[in-house]
Amino acid sequence: MQRPDLIPVVDTLIVELSLLGELFNEEFGALKRQDIDLIETLQTKKEALLEQLADERVAQALQTITADENPDPQLLERWHVLQEICRLNIDAQKKNEILITRKLLVLREAIQAIRRPSGQESVQLYNRLGKLGPARG
């Protein structure tokens, strides 16, 4: 792939990766609200976008850019923008992953609490003096 051909490819990558970043941000909001329908819709959009990004032309362009010892200044500028967008997307994806992990942990703990046999069959209540009264059961 020639250098002049790379600028439109990188511009397309910038647009697609920016869109991916927007999807990550929307996903974070949907995760916080626990909006399963929106999460599924966003997942479908992310998958389609990631398939586009996995195109062989993209890989060839990236290899050409990184192998070029004298990159075009316009191309180099776009490359730096592309790298920054990638960094922001990685951060956004990690933020979503942390939120999902925390929600799963809370869910697992709740399930364990429900399944855990109670070692105490009776309930203890506080009396008027603020001390534990006799067990009721």
Coordinates of C-alpha atoms in Angstrom, one line a residue:
M1 CA 0.0 0.0 0.0
Q2 CA 1.4 3.4 -1.0
R3 CA 1.7 6.3 1.4
P4 CA -1.0 8.5 -0.3
D5 CA -3.4 5.6 0.0
L6 CA -2.8 5.4 3.7
I7 CA -4.3 8.8 4.7
P8 CA -7.9 7.9 3.7
V9 CA -7.5 4.5 5.5
V10 CA -6.2 6.1 8.6
D11 CA -9.0 8.8 8.5
T12 CA -11.6 6.0 8.2
L13 CA -9.9 4.2 11.2
I14 CA -10.1 7.4 13.2
V15 CA -13.8 7.7 12.5
E16 CA -14.5 4.1 13.3
L17 CA -12.5 4.0 16.5
S18 CA -14.1 7.3 17.6
L19 CA -17.5 5.6 17.1
L20 CA -16.3 2.6 19.1
G21 CA -15.3 5.0 21.9
E22 CA -18.8 6.5 21.8
L23 CA -20.3 2.9 22.0
F24 CA -18.1 2.2 25.0
N25 CA -19.4 5.3 26.8
E26 CA -23.0 4.5 25.9
E27 CA -22.4 1.0 27.2
F28 CA -21.1 2.3 30.5
G29 CA -24.3 4.3 31.0
A30 CA -26.4 1.3 30.1
L31 CA -24.4 -0.9 32.5
K32 CA -24.9 1.6 35.3
R33 CA -28.7 1.7 34.6
Q34 CA -28.7 -2.1 34.1
D35 CA -30.5 -1.5 30.7
I36 CA -30.1 -5.0 29.3
D37 CA -31.9 -4.3 26.0
L38 CA -29.6 -1.3 25.3
I39 CA -26.5 -3.3 26.3
E40 CA -27.5 -6.1 23.8
T41 CA -28.1 -3.5 21.0
L42 CA -24.7 -1.8 21.7
Q43 CA -23.0 -5.2 21.7
T44 CA -24.3 -6.0 18.2
K45 CA -23.1 -2.6 17.0
K46 CA -19.7 -3.1 18.6
E47 CA -19.3 -6.6 17.0
A48 CA -20.1 -5.1 13.5
L49 CA -17.6 -2.3 14.0
L50 CA -14.9 -4.6 15.3
E51 CA -15.4 -6.8 12.2
Q52 CA -14.8 -3.8 10.0
L53 CA -11.7 -2.9 12.0
A54 CA -10.4 -6.5 11.5
D55 CA -10.3 -6.0 7.7
E56 CA -7.0 -7.1 6.1
R57 CA -6.5 -3.6 4.5
V58 CA -6.4 -2.1 8.0
A59 CA -3.7 -4.5 9.1
Q60 CA -1.7 -3.8 6.0
A61 CA -2.0 -0.1 6.5
L62 CA -0.9 -0.3 10.1
Q63 CA 2.1 -2.4 9.1
T64 CA 3.1 0.0 6.4
I65 CA 2.8 3.0 8.7
T66 CA 4.9 1.4 11.5
A67 CA 7.5 0.2 9.1
D68 CA 8.0 3.5 7.3
E69 CA 11.2 5.2 8.3
N70 CA 10.2 8.6 6.7
P71 CA 6.5 8.9 7.3
D72 CA 4.5 11.7 5.6
P73 CA 3.9 14.5 8.2
Q74 CA 0.2 14.5 7.6
L75 CA 0.2 10.7 8.0
L76 CA 2.3 11.0 11.2
E77 CA -0.2 13.5 12.7
R78 CA -3.1 11.3 11.9
W79 CA -1.2 8.3 13.4
H80 CA -0.8 10.2 16.7
V81 CA -4.5 11.0 16.7
L82 CA -5.2 7.3 16.0
Q83 CA -3.0 6.2 18.9
E84 CA -4.7 8.6 21.3
I85 CA -8.1 7.4 20.3
C86 CA -7.0 3.8 20.9
R87 CA -5.7 4.7 24.3
L88 CA -9.0 6.4 25.2
N89 CA -10.9 3.3 24.0
I90 CA -8.7 1.0 26.0
D91 CA -9.4 3.1 29.1
A92 CA -13.2 3.1 28.4
Q93 CA -13.3 -0.6 27.8
K94 CA -11.4 -1.2 31.1
K95 CA -13.8 1.0 32.9
N96 CA -16.7 -1.0 31.6
E97 CA -14.9 -4.3 32.5
I98 CA -14.4 -3.1 36.1
L99 CA -18.1 -2.1 36.4
I100 CA -19.2 -5.5 35.0
T101 CA -16.8 -7.3 37.3
R102 CA -18.1 -5.4 40.4
K103 CA -21.7 -6.1 39.5
L104 CA -20.9 -9.8 39.0
L105 CA -19.2 -9.9 42.4
V106 CA -22.2 -8.3 44.1
L107 CA -24.5 -10.8 42.3
R108 CA -22.4 -13.8 43.4
E109 CA -22.3 -12.6 47.0
A110 CA -26.0 -12.2 47.0
I111 CA -26.5 -15.7 45.6
Q112 CA -24.2 -17.1 48.2
A113 CA -26.0 -15.3 51.0
I114 CA -29.3 -16.8 49.8
R115 CA -27.8 -20.3 49.5
R116 CA -25.7 -20.2 52.7
P117 CA -27.4 -22.2 55.4
S118 CA -28.2 -20.1 58.4
G119 CA -26.1 -21.1 61.4
Q120 CA -28.6 -19.4 63.6
E121 CA -32.1 -20.6 63.4
S122 CA -33.6 -18.0 65.7
V123 CA -33.5 -14.3 65.6
Q124 CA -32.1 -12.1 68.4
L125 CA -33.6 -8.8 69.0
Y126 CA -32.4 -5.8 71.0
N127 CA -34.4 -4.9 74.1
R128 CA -35.3 -1.4 75.3
L129 CA -31.9 -1.0 76.9
G130 CA -30.1 -1.7 73.6
K131 CA -28.9 -5.1 74.7
L132 CA -29.5 -8.4 72.9
G133 CA -32.5 -10.1 74.3
P134 CA -33.2 -13.8 74.4
A135 CA -33.3 -15.6 71.1
R136 CA -36.7 -16.0 69.6
G137 CA -37.4 -18.8 67.2

